[in-house]
Short mmCIF file of C-alpha atoms in Angstrom, two decimals:
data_model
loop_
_atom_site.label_atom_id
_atom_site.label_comp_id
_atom_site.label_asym_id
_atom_site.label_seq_id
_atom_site.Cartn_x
_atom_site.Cartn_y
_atom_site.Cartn_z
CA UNK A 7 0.00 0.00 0.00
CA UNK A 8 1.23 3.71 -0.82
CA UNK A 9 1.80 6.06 2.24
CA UNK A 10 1.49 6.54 5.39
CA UNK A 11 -0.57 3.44 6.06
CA UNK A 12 1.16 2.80 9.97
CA UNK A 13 -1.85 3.48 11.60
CA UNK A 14 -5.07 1.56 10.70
CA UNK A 15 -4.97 -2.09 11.09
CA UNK A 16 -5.88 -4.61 8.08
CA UNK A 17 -9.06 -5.74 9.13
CA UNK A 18 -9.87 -1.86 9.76
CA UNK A 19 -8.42 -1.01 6.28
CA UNK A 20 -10.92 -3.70 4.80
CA UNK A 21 -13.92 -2.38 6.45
CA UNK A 22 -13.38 1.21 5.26
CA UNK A 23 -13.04 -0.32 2.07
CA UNK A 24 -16.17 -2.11 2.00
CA UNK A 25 -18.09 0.78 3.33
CA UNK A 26 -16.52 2.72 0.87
CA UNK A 27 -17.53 0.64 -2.64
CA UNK A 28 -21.20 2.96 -2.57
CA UNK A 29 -19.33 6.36 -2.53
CA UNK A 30 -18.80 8.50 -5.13
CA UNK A 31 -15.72 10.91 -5.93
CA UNK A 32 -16.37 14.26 -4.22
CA UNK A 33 -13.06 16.09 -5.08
CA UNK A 34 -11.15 15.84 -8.84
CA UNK A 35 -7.85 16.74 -9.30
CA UNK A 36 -7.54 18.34 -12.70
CA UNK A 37 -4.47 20.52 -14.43
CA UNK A 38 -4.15 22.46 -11.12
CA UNK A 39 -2.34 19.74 -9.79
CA UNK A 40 -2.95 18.13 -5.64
CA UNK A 41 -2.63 22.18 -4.10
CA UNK A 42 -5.31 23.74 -5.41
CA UNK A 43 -7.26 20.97 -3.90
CA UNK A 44 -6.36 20.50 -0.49
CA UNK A 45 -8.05 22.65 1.43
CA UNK A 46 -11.52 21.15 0.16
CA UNK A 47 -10.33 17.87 0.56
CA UNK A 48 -9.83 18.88 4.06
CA UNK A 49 -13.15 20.25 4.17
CA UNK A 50 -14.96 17.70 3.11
CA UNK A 51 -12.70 14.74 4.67
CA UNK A 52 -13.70 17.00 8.06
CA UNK A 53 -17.53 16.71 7.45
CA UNK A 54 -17.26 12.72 6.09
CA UNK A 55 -14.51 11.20 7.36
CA UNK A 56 -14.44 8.67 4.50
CA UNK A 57 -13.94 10.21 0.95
CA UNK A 58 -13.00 9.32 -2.41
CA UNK A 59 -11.10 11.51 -4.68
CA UNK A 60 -10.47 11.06 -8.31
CA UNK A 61 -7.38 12.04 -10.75
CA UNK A 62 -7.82 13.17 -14.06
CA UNK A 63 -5.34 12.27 -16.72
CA UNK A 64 -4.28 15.50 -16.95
CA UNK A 65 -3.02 15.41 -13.38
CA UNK A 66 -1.26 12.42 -14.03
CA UNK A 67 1.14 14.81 -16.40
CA UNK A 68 3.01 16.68 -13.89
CA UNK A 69 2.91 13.84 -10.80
CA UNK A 70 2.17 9.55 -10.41
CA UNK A 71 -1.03 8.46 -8.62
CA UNK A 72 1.23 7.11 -5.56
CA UNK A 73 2.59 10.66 -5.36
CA UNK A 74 -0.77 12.46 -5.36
CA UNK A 75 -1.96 10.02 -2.47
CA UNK A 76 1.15 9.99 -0.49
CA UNK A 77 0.77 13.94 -0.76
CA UNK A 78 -3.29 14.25 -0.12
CA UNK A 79 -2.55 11.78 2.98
CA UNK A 80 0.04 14.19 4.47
CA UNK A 81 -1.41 17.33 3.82
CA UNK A 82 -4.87 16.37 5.42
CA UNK A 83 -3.32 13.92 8.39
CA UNK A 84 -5.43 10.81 6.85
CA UNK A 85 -4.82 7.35 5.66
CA UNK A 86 -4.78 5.99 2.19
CA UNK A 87 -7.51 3.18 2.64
CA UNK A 88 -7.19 2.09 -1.26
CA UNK A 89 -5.87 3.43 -4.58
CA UNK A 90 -7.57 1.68 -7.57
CA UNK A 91 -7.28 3.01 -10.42
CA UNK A 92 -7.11 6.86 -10.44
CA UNK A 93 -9.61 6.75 -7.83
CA UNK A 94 -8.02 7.50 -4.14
CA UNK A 95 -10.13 6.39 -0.94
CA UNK A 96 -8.84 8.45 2.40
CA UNK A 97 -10.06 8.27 5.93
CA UNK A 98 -9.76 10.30 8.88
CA UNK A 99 -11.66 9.86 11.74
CA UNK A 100 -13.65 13.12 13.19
CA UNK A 101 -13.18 12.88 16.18
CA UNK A 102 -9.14 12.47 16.28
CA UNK A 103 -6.78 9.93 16.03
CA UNK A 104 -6.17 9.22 19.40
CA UNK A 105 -8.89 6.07 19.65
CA UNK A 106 -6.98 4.64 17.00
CA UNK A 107 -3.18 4.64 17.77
CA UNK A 108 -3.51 3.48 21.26
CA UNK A 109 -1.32 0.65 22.10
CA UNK A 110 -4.10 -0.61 24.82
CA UNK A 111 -6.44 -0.91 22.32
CA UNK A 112 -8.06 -4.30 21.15
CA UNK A 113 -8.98 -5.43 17.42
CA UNK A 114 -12.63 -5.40 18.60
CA UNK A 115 -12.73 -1.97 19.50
CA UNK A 116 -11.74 -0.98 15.89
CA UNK A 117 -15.00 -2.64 14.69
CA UNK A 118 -17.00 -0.63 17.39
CA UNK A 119 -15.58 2.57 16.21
CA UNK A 120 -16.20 1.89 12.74
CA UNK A 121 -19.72 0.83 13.21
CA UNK A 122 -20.85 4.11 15.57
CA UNK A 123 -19.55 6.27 12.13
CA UNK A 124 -21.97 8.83 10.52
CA UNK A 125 -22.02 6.86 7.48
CA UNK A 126 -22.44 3.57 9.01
CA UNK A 127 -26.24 4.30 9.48
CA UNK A 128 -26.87 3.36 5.72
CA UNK A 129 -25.75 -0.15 5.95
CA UNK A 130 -27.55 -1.21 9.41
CA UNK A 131 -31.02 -1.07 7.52
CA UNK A 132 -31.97 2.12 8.46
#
């Protein structure tokens, strides 16, 4: 995986990308390049928490997909979840990163968290 990927475990990483197969791209990356885009990929990876983000071809000119990830990842303090394609996936949780990079904390937990997420609603039924 590209990035910073040190602090979600696998089985976390494969339920964000599960929940994630349903969403749609809500930021492009176009000529501009990755900085004309940051701060509304912060913006709307504050509201979400789970986003996807696609790269147009023309992006792919000046920089490589890995590059554009690694970048969006740093700049906005999330975690690459999946890069398929030209279609990025990043998560940050809303309410900090704390829960997640405890050492105390147990596998099962993760699932908890993951579960009590905004989006999560949509796939319980309701």
């Amino acid at each position: 995986m590209v990035g910073n990927n040190k602090r979600l475990t696998s089985k976390a990483r494969k339920i964000l990308r599960a929940r994630s197969h349903l969403l749609s791209p809500v930021v492009w990356i176009g000529k501009e390049g990755v900085d004309k885009v940051i701060n509304e990929v912060k913006r709307q990876i504050k509201d979400k928490g789970l986003i996807k983000v696609k790269i147009r071809r023309v992006a792919l000119e000046k920089d490589t997909r890995e590059d554009i990830a690694r970048k969006l990842a740093l700049e906005t303090d999330a975690e690459i979840v999946s890069l398929v394609g030209n279609v990025i996936t990043l998560f940050r949780p809303r309410e900090g990163w704390k829960k997640y990079t405890s050492k105390k904390s147990k596998k099962s937990k993760y699932i908890k968290e993951f579960e009590n997420l905004k989006f999560a609603k949509k796939f319980k039924g309701s």
